[in-house]
Short mmCIF file of C-alpha atoms and ligand atoms in Angstrom, two decimals:
data_model
loop_
_atom_site.label_atom_id
_atom_site.label_comp_id
_atom_site.label_asym_id
_atom_site.label_seq_id
_atom_site.Cartn_x
_atom_site.Cartn_y
_atom_site.Cartn_z
CA MET A 1 139.97 138.47 85.53
CA HIS A 2 139.33 136.83 82.17
CA PHE A 3 142.25 135.04 80.54
CA LEU A 4 140.64 134.60 77.10
CA SER A 5 139.68 137.31 74.62
CA GLN A 6 136.10 138.62 74.80
CA ASP A 7 135.45 137.04 71.36
CA LEU A 8 136.49 133.61 72.59
CA GLU A 9 134.51 134.02 75.83
CA ASP A 10 131.42 134.95 73.80
CA TYR A 11 131.97 131.98 71.47
CA ILE A 12 132.33 129.58 74.43
CA GLU A 13 129.16 130.93 76.06
CA HIS A 14 127.22 130.66 72.78
CA HIS A 15 128.31 127.04 72.35
CA SER A 16 127.41 125.96 75.88
CA GLU A 17 124.03 125.45 77.51
CA LYS A 18 121.83 128.53 77.66
CA GLU A 19 121.46 130.30 81.01
CA PRO A 20 118.13 129.15 82.54
CA ALA A 21 115.52 131.95 82.78
CA LEU A 22 115.47 131.88 86.60
CA LEU A 23 119.24 132.42 86.72
CA ALA A 24 119.19 135.09 84.00
CA ALA A 25 116.65 137.01 86.13
CA LEU A 26 118.76 136.56 89.27
CA ASN A 27 121.85 137.69 87.37
CA LYS A 28 120.02 140.81 86.14
CA GLU A 29 118.57 141.69 89.55
CA THR A 30 121.99 141.24 91.20
CA TYR A 31 123.50 143.75 88.75
CA GLN A 32 120.61 146.17 89.36
CA LYS A 33 120.44 146.02 93.15
CA ILE A 34 123.50 144.50 94.83
CA LEU A 35 127.04 145.76 95.36
CA LEU A 36 129.95 143.99 93.61
CA PRO A 37 127.87 142.01 91.08
CA ARG A 38 131.00 140.64 89.42
CA MET A 39 131.28 138.24 92.36
CA LEU A 40 128.42 136.19 90.89
CA SER A 41 129.58 133.08 89.00
CA GLY A 42 127.70 134.02 85.82
CA HIS A 43 126.44 132.16 82.77
CA PHE A 44 129.44 130.07 81.72
CA GLN A 45 130.87 129.15 85.12
CA GLY A 46 127.32 128.53 86.29
CA ARG A 47 126.81 126.00 83.51
CA VAL A 48 130.12 124.34 84.49
CA LEU A 49 128.94 124.06 88.11
CA SER A 50 125.59 122.69 86.97
CA MET A 51 127.26 120.11 84.70
CA LEU A 52 129.68 118.98 87.42
CA SER A 53 126.81 118.63 89.88
CA LYS A 54 124.77 116.61 87.36
CA LEU A 55 127.77 114.30 86.84
CA ILE A 56 128.31 113.86 90.59
CA ARG A 57 124.60 113.59 91.57
CA PRO A 58 125.33 114.73 95.16
CA LEU A 59 123.05 114.04 98.08
CA ASN A 60 124.45 116.79 100.29
CA ILE A 61 126.15 119.95 99.05
CA LEU A 62 127.99 122.68 100.97
CA GLU A 63 128.68 126.12 99.57
CA ILE A 64 130.94 128.64 101.31
CA GLY A 65 130.04 132.10 99.95
CA THR A 66 126.39 132.36 98.88
CA TYR A 67 126.39 136.00 97.71
CA THR A 68 123.03 136.32 95.86
CA GLY A 69 122.52 132.57 95.43
CA TYR A 70 123.46 132.11 91.78
CA SER A 71 126.02 129.33 92.19
CA ALA A 72 123.87 127.63 94.87
CA LEU A 73 121.04 127.24 92.36
CA CYS A 74 123.47 125.95 89.70
CA LEU A 75 124.77 123.30 92.14
CA CYS A 76 121.19 122.30 93.06
CA GLU A 77 120.53 121.28 89.44
CA GLY A 78 122.35 117.98 89.95
CA MET A 79 121.30 117.35 93.57
CA GLN A 80 119.35 114.20 94.37
CA THR A 81 115.63 114.72 95.01
CA THR A 82 116.06 113.98 98.73
CA GLY A 83 119.24 116.04 98.97
CA SER A 84 120.15 119.25 100.75
CA LEU A 85 122.30 122.28 100.02
CA HIS A 86 123.82 124.20 102.92
CA THR A 87 125.13 127.61 101.98
CA ILE A 88 127.03 130.05 104.20
CA ASP A 89 127.45 133.80 103.96
CA ILE A 90 128.47 136.50 106.40
CA LYS A 91 126.32 139.29 104.90
CA GLU A 92 122.94 139.59 106.63
CA GLU A 93 121.63 142.05 104.01
CA LEU A 94 121.76 139.29 101.35
CA VAL A 95 119.61 136.74 103.19
CA ASP A 96 116.14 137.89 102.01
CA PHE A 97 117.34 138.41 98.44
CA GLN A 98 118.79 134.86 98.39
CA ARG A 99 115.62 133.36 99.89
CA LYS A 100 113.36 135.10 97.38
CA HIS A 101 115.25 133.49 94.50
CA PHE A 102 115.65 130.11 96.23
CA ASP A 103 111.87 129.98 96.71
CA LEU A 104 111.30 130.71 93.03
CA SER A 105 113.35 127.59 92.23
CA PRO A 106 112.34 123.92 92.57
CA TRP A 107 114.83 123.54 95.49
CA GLY A 108 113.65 126.20 97.99
CA THR A 109 112.81 123.72 100.77
CA GLN A 110 116.07 121.82 100.26
CA ILE A 111 118.30 124.89 100.72
CA THR A 112 119.47 125.94 104.20
CA GLN A 113 121.02 129.39 104.57
CA HIS A 114 123.61 129.86 107.30
CA LEU A 115 124.47 133.40 108.34
CA GLY A 116 127.88 134.09 109.86
CA GLU A 117 131.59 133.34 109.72
CA ALA A 118 132.10 130.12 107.77
CA THR A 119 134.89 128.98 110.11
CA THR A 120 132.38 129.10 113.00
CA ILE A 121 129.51 127.46 111.14
CA ILE A 122 131.28 124.57 109.37
CA PRO A 123 132.31 122.69 112.56
CA ASP A 124 128.63 122.61 113.67
CA LEU A 125 127.36 121.02 110.44
CA ASP A 126 126.63 117.38 111.19
CA VAL A 127 126.42 116.31 107.54
CA LYS A 128 128.62 114.28 105.18
CA PHE A 129 129.04 116.08 101.84
CA ASP A 130 129.41 114.81 98.27
CA LEU A 131 130.08 118.24 96.78
CA VAL A 132 131.57 121.40 98.28
CA PHE A 133 132.08 124.76 96.57
CA ILE A 134 134.58 127.09 98.28
CA ASP A 135 133.98 130.66 97.09
CA ALA A 136 134.40 133.08 100.01
CA ASP A 137 137.34 134.93 101.59
CA LYS A 138 140.60 133.62 100.14
CA GLU A 139 142.53 134.06 103.38
CA ASN A 140 140.56 131.20 104.91
CA TYR A 141 140.78 128.74 101.99
CA ILE A 142 143.26 126.46 103.82
CA ASN A 143 141.14 126.57 106.99
CA TYR A 144 137.99 125.75 105.01
CA PHE A 145 139.71 122.86 103.27
CA GLU A 146 141.02 121.35 106.52
CA MET A 147 137.58 121.65 108.14
CA ILE A 148 135.80 120.13 105.16
CA VAL A 149 137.94 117.10 104.29
CA PRO A 150 136.81 115.07 107.35
CA LYS A 151 133.18 115.87 106.43
CA MET A 152 133.48 114.51 102.87
CA ASN A 153 132.20 111.19 101.62
CA GLN A 154 134.76 109.11 99.74
CA GLY A 155 134.70 110.15 96.08
CA GLY A 156 133.27 113.53 97.04
CA ILE A 157 134.34 116.62 95.13
CA ILE A 158 135.67 119.91 96.48
CA LEU A 159 135.54 122.82 94.04
CA SER A 160 137.68 125.87 94.80
CA ASP A 161 137.06 129.13 92.93
CA ASN A 162 139.42 131.99 92.02
CA VAL A 163 142.55 129.89 92.46
CA LEU A 164 144.40 131.81 89.71
CA TRP A 165 143.47 135.11 91.39
CA SER A 166 143.68 137.24 88.23
CA GLY A 167 147.05 135.64 87.41
CA LYS A 168 148.65 136.94 90.62
CA VAL A 169 149.68 133.40 91.61
CA VAL A 170 152.45 133.49 88.96
CA GLN A 171 153.56 137.07 89.57
CA GLU A 172 155.87 138.60 92.14
CA VAL A 173 153.90 138.74 95.40
CA HIS A 174 153.78 141.89 97.50
CA LYS A 175 154.54 141.15 101.15
CA ASN A 176 151.19 142.69 102.24
CA ASP A 177 149.16 140.66 99.72
CA ILE A 178 148.01 137.92 102.07
CA SER A 179 145.28 136.56 99.75
CA THR A 180 147.76 135.78 96.97
CA GLN A 181 150.24 134.23 99.41
CA ILE A 182 147.52 131.99 100.84
CA LEU A 183 146.24 131.00 97.40
CA ILE A 184 149.75 130.00 96.27
CA GLU A 185 150.09 127.88 99.44
CA TYR A 186 146.56 126.50 98.95
CA ASN A 187 147.21 125.45 95.35
CA LYS A 188 150.36 123.57 96.46
CA LEU A 189 148.40 121.92 99.28
CA LEU A 190 145.70 120.70 96.86
CA ARG A 191 148.36 119.31 94.53
CA ASP A 192 150.31 117.53 97.28
CA ASP A 193 147.67 116.35 99.78
CA PRO A 194 147.41 112.52 99.52
CA ARG A 195 143.75 112.60 100.66
CA ILE A 196 142.66 114.10 97.32
CA GLU A 197 143.44 114.12 93.62
CA THR A 198 143.28 117.48 91.90
CA VAL A 199 143.05 119.24 88.54
CA LEU A 200 143.18 123.00 88.23
CA LEU A 201 140.95 124.14 85.37
CA PRO A 202 141.54 127.53 83.71
CA ILE A 203 137.84 128.39 83.92
CA ARG A 204 137.16 132.08 84.54
CA ASP A 205 139.46 133.01 87.47
CA GLY A 206 140.60 129.38 87.97
CA LEU A 207 138.49 126.53 89.32
CA THR A 208 140.10 123.54 91.03
CA VAL A 209 138.37 120.17 91.11
CA SER A 210 139.61 117.95 93.97
CA ARG A 211 138.32 114.41 94.46
CA VAL A 212 138.52 112.78 97.87
CA VAL A 213 140.19 109.37 97.42
C1 SAM B 301 132.53 135.61 95.46
S1 SAM B 301 131.14 135.80 96.50
C2 SAM B 301 130.26 134.29 96.27
C3 SAM B 301 129.65 134.19 94.89
C4 SAM B 301 128.69 133.05 94.72
N1 SAM B 301 129.27 131.78 95.15
C5 SAM B 301 128.30 132.95 93.25
O1 SAM B 301 129.08 132.37 92.49
O2 SAM B 301 127.27 133.47 92.85
C6 SAM B 301 131.83 135.60 98.10
C7 SAM B 301 130.83 135.66 99.25
O3 SAM B 301 131.51 135.21 100.42
C8 SAM B 301 131.03 135.91 101.53
N2 SAM B 301 132.03 135.84 102.61
C9 SAM B 301 133.21 136.50 102.68
N3 SAM B 301 133.87 136.18 103.80
C10 SAM B 301 133.11 135.27 104.44
C11 SAM B 301 133.26 134.55 105.66
N4 SAM B 301 134.33 134.71 106.44
N5 SAM B 301 132.29 133.67 106.03
C12 SAM B 301 131.19 133.52 105.24
N6 SAM B 301 130.99 134.19 104.07
C13 SAM B 301 131.93 135.05 103.69
C14 SAM B 301 130.78 137.33 101.00
O4 SAM B 301 129.84 138.01 101.80
C15 SAM B 301 130.31 137.06 99.57
O5 SAM B 301 128.91 137.11 99.47
#
């Protein structure tokens, strides 16, 4: 969901950094060949992720929800030269597509793809992270957060996507709508948890920035 008018969205995009050619090609190929292309972060949010990563200069990055690899490559833009990005996705059919685009980037050898359920993979990662991007199934957001916090370096940043969930977080919630119920609970948790400080930014579908204190 987009909360601003198309005119304003276009204006914002035209007054932000251009989409790098590699990402524009990945964006195009995702729309041509892969189901549900709207899941990809896209030009503007991608530039936000890139900028945040460049400000943080992370050594190790974790992404939950690779999809076609767009946001992973945006996050790599700020990664230290000796750094690593671990990215997790449950869809086997995306692995070769992701790898093709990772290997076209300067960070191919620094990116590790993990295939499977994120809740199974995260506990086995023996890495301390400076930057984490949570962008997979909403029903597990609280589980992901609880698994990740002990693996964060002090001052590390956790980014959570889709936290406004098309505005459903402020509407009456249907009793079968588990994703919205979890996101409402998750947003309260991020606000109240003393281990982090949080701002919820109204970027695209809502992007929370949480800093581990
Ligand atoms: C919104 S897309 C990620 C988009 C990507 N971060 C980007 O911005 O380009 C969510 C991805 O999470 C993956 N996913 C969903 N449930 C998952 C789970 N339980 N464990 C790992 N990955 C999962 C989906 O297969 C999908 O590719």
